[in-house]
């Protein structure tokens, strides 16, 4: 699993012990969901490795937002093996170390942080439909249309005809798909 939501009041064991066990596998996100709302309980849970602590009662929308935030962070943290490397796709090369996108015609672009964030998610999941929520930054809301603006700017740099994209296509009602094979060097 990518993320566990743990109630501290487990019947078979202490929830804090489970949090400590899961913390040893740093790839798993942990949210504590508990009726124990005292500050010492919250601090102890976070010190043992939980990524977040939500007291009961809670708003389900808040829980969903926190889950999405932690999963985005986990996905980004799974990328270190490719850090400071180069991705090649079609006629393009993207150098992570310089945030530079270049094609074999000699055109070169410096990408903004927002464009880089989106491109990295796309490059690490080629030929997969990615939802707008997965591509949104952590501080955005689910109704945020900034992803459309960022995608448009990225397409203007990558696509020959950004109004009829071939590399980053819109999948209506689902999100976006990066259509090319990506090779990391």
Tab-separated table of C-alpha atoms in Angstrom:
chain	number	residue	atom	x	y	z
A	1	UNK	CA	0.000	0.000	0.000
A	2	UNK	CA	1.053	3.597	-0.561
A	3	UNK	CA	-0.741	4.916	2.494
A	4	UNK	CA	-2.325	3.585	5.694
A	5	UNK	CA	-4.958	5.313	7.795
A	6	UNK	CA	-4.652	4.016	11.343
A	7	UNK	CA	-7.015	4.390	14.275
A	8	UNK	CA	-5.047	4.211	17.520
A	9	UNK	CA	-7.809	2.169	19.162
A	10	UNK	CA	-7.058	-1.164	17.464
A	11	UNK	CA	-8.475	-4.314	19.101
A	12	UNK	CA	-5.371	-6.523	18.745
A	13	UNK	CA	-2.523	-4.070	19.302
A	14	UNK	CA	-1.633	-0.519	20.122
A	15	UNK	CA	-1.980	1.690	17.038
A	16	UNK	CA	1.217	3.562	17.924
A	17	UNK	CA	3.180	0.291	17.691
A	18	UNK	CA	1.822	-0.205	14.181
A	19	UNK	CA	2.801	3.362	13.257
A	20	UNK	CA	6.356	2.648	14.447
A	21	UNK	CA	6.490	-0.573	12.371
A	22	UNK	CA	5.234	1.210	9.259
A	23	UNK	CA	7.715	4.045	9.743
A	24	UNK	CA	10.524	1.558	9.152
A	25	UNK	CA	9.208	1.260	5.566
A	26	UNK	CA	9.530	4.935	4.682
A	27	UNK	CA	7.677	4.460	1.382
A	28	UNK	CA	4.333	4.036	3.159
A	29	UNK	CA	2.480	7.169	4.177
A	30	UNK	CA	0.693	7.064	7.530
A	31	UNK	CA	-2.257	9.115	8.739
A	32	UNK	CA	-3.445	8.622	12.301
A	33	UNK	CA	-7.198	9.016	12.651
A	34	UNK	CA	-8.106	8.987	16.317
A	35	UNK	CA	-10.428	10.104	19.048
A	36	UNK	CA	-7.345	10.765	21.188
A	37	UNK	CA	-7.054	14.479	20.582
A	38	UNK	CA	-4.634	15.501	23.312
A	39	UNK	CA	-1.470	17.299	22.291
A	40	UNK	CA	0.831	14.604	23.782
A	41	UNK	CA	-0.933	11.892	21.711
A	42	UNK	CA	-0.609	13.958	18.536
A	43	UNK	CA	3.055	14.763	19.145
A	44	UNK	CA	3.892	11.142	19.985
A	45	UNK	CA	2.138	9.876	16.844
A	46	UNK	CA	4.020	12.325	14.646
A	47	UNK	CA	7.341	11.612	16.386
A	48	UNK	CA	6.859	7.871	15.795
A	49	UNK	CA	6.613	8.510	12.061
A	50	UNK	CA	3.045	9.407	11.126
A	51	UNK	CA	2.788	11.913	8.288
A	52	UNK	CA	-0.391	13.446	9.676
A	53	UNK	CA	-2.781	13.224	12.642
A	54	UNK	CA	-6.495	13.886	12.335
A	55	UNK	CA	-8.729	13.975	15.384
A	56	UNK	CA	-12.291	12.683	15.461
A	57	UNK	CA	-14.782	13.951	14.573
A	58	UNK	CA	-13.418	14.966	11.178
A	59	UNK	CA	-14.660	16.181	7.804
A	60	UNK	CA	-14.220	13.465	5.130
A	61	UNK	CA	-13.187	16.130	2.597
A	62	UNK	CA	-10.269	17.089	4.834
A	63	UNK	CA	-9.198	13.444	5.068
A	64	UNK	CA	-9.337	13.064	1.268
A	65	UNK	CA	-7.285	16.251	0.787
A	66	UNK	CA	-4.648	15.078	3.267
A	67	UNK	CA	-4.484	11.612	1.646
A	68	UNK	CA	-3.958	13.185	-1.795
A	69	UNK	CA	-1.246	15.467	-0.419
A	70	UNK	CA	0.693	12.593	1.149
A	71	UNK	CA	0.364	10.391	-1.938
A	72	UNK	CA	1.708	13.221	-4.141
A	73	UNK	CA	4.668	13.564	-1.788
A	74	UNK	CA	5.289	9.798	-1.885
A	75	UNK	CA	5.210	9.791	-5.707
A	76	UNK	CA	7.717	12.652	-5.848
A	77	UNK	CA	9.969	10.902	-3.314
A	78	UNK	CA	9.985	7.731	-5.421
A	79	UNK	CA	11.847	9.625	-8.152
A	80	UNK	CA	15.350	9.952	-6.616
A	81	UNK	CA	16.832	7.173	-8.745
A	82	UNK	CA	16.243	9.426	-11.733
A	83	UNK	CA	17.420	12.638	-10.094
A	84	UNK	CA	19.906	14.657	-12.117
A	85	UNK	CA	19.464	12.436	-15.127
A	86	UNK	CA	18.176	13.000	-18.614
A	87	UNK	CA	14.886	11.866	-20.098
A	88	UNK	CA	14.562	11.375	-23.848
A	89	UNK	CA	11.234	11.193	-25.641
A	90	UNK	CA	10.529	11.674	-29.337
A	91	UNK	CA	12.718	14.532	-30.577
A	92	UNK	CA	13.099	15.932	-27.059
A	93	UNK	CA	15.535	15.683	-24.162
A	94	UNK	CA	14.831	16.948	-20.659
A	95	UNK	CA	17.784	17.519	-18.309
A	96	UNK	CA	16.663	17.493	-14.684
A	97	UNK	CA	19.872	19.083	-13.448
A	98	UNK	CA	19.245	22.277	-15.438
A	99	UNK	CA	15.458	22.065	-15.935
A	100	UNK	CA	16.172	22.421	-19.644
A	101	UNK	CA	14.040	20.989	-22.407
A	102	UNK	CA	15.773	20.729	-25.796
A	103	UNK	CA	14.878	19.241	-29.148
A	104	UNK	CA	17.155	17.918	-31.881
A	105	UNK	CA	16.493	21.062	-33.981
A	106	UNK	CA	18.459	23.103	-31.451
A	107	UNK	CA	15.508	24.723	-29.666
A	108	UNK	CA	16.003	24.915	-25.913
A	109	UNK	CA	13.669	26.044	-23.126
A	110	UNK	CA	14.103	26.597	-19.401
A	111	UNK	CA	11.025	25.242	-17.658
A	112	UNK	CA	9.360	26.890	-14.694
A	113	UNK	CA	9.030	24.948	-11.449
A	114	UNK	CA	5.336	24.314	-12.175
A	115	UNK	CA	6.057	23.077	-15.717
A	116	UNK	CA	8.857	20.859	-14.415
A	117	UNK	CA	6.594	19.363	-11.751
A	118	UNK	CA	3.969	18.430	-14.345
A	119	UNK	CA	6.513	17.148	-16.866
A	120	UNK	CA	8.204	14.970	-14.231
A	121	UNK	CA	4.914	13.325	-13.288
A	122	UNK	CA	4.149	12.721	-16.982
A	123	UNK	CA	7.648	11.380	-17.745
A	124	UNK	CA	7.461	8.965	-14.824
A	125	UNK	CA	4.098	7.598	-15.963
A	126	UNK	CA	4.230	7.507	-19.777
A	127	UNK	CA	1.229	6.089	-21.617
A	128	UNK	CA	-0.883	6.219	-18.448
A	129	UNK	CA	-3.934	8.400	-17.974
A	130	UNK	CA	-3.206	10.824	-15.145
A	131	UNK	CA	-6.003	12.721	-13.428
A	132	UNK	CA	-5.910	16.477	-13.026
A	133	UNK	CA	-5.740	15.940	-9.253
A	134	UNK	CA	-2.571	13.858	-9.577
A	135	UNK	CA	-0.973	16.591	-11.653
A	136	UNK	CA	-2.015	19.448	-9.353
A	137	UNK	CA	0.456	20.843	-6.875
A	138	UNK	CA	-0.116	20.269	-3.151
A	139	UNK	CA	-1.468	23.750	-2.476
A	140	UNK	CA	-4.144	23.582	-5.185
A	141	UNK	CA	-7.797	22.723	-4.729
A	142	UNK	CA	-9.688	20.121	-6.741
A	143	UNK	CA	-11.442	22.953	-8.601
A	144	UNK	CA	-8.201	24.712	-9.463
A	145	UNK	CA	-7.926	25.371	-13.194
A	146	UNK	CA	-4.225	26.270	-12.993
A	147	UNK	CA	-3.359	22.787	-14.278
A	148	UNK	CA	-4.951	23.743	-17.606
A	149	UNK	CA	-2.839	26.896	-17.856
A	150	UNK	CA	0.351	25.029	-16.921
A	151	UNK	CA	-0.432	22.238	-19.380
A	152	UNK	CA	-1.064	24.806	-22.125
A	153	UNK	CA	2.321	26.459	-21.488
A	154	UNK	CA	4.099	23.099	-21.525
A	155	UNK	CA	2.344	22.060	-24.740
A	156	UNK	CA	3.362	25.329	-26.440
A	157	UNK	CA	6.979	24.351	-25.829
A	158	UNK	CA	6.749	20.641	-26.709
A	159	UNK	CA	4.063	20.284	-29.360
A	160	UNK	CA	4.480	21.203	-33.031
A	161	UNK	CA	0.821	22.270	-33.019
A	162	UNK	CA	-0.225	22.933	-29.426
A	163	UNK	CA	-3.883	23.237	-30.452
A	164	UNK	CA	-3.797	19.643	-31.775
A	165	UNK	CA	-1.422	17.964	-29.324
A	166	UNK	CA	0.152	14.614	-30.140
A	167	UNK	CA	2.539	14.206	-27.180
A	168	UNK	CA	0.393	15.307	-24.223
A	169	UNK	CA	-3.205	14.481	-25.037
A	170	UNK	CA	-6.341	15.336	-23.108
A	171	UNK	CA	-8.485	12.359	-22.163
A	172	UNK	CA	-11.846	14.021	-21.685
A	173	UNK	CA	-13.376	13.358	-18.295
A	174	UNK	CA	-10.241	11.542	-17.100
A	175	UNK	CA	-7.141	13.752	-17.356
A	176	UNK	CA	-4.053	13.687	-19.541
A	177	UNK	CA	-1.815	11.072	-21.144
A	178	UNK	CA	1.827	11.361	-22.213
A	179	UNK	CA	1.898	9.334	-25.441
A	180	UNK	CA	5.614	8.811	-26.066
A	181	UNK	CA	8.017	6.240	-24.695
A	182	UNK	CA	10.505	7.752	-22.243
A	183	UNK	CA	14.121	6.648	-21.900
A	184	UNK	CA	16.129	7.702	-18.832
A	185	UNK	CA	19.905	8.044	-19.038
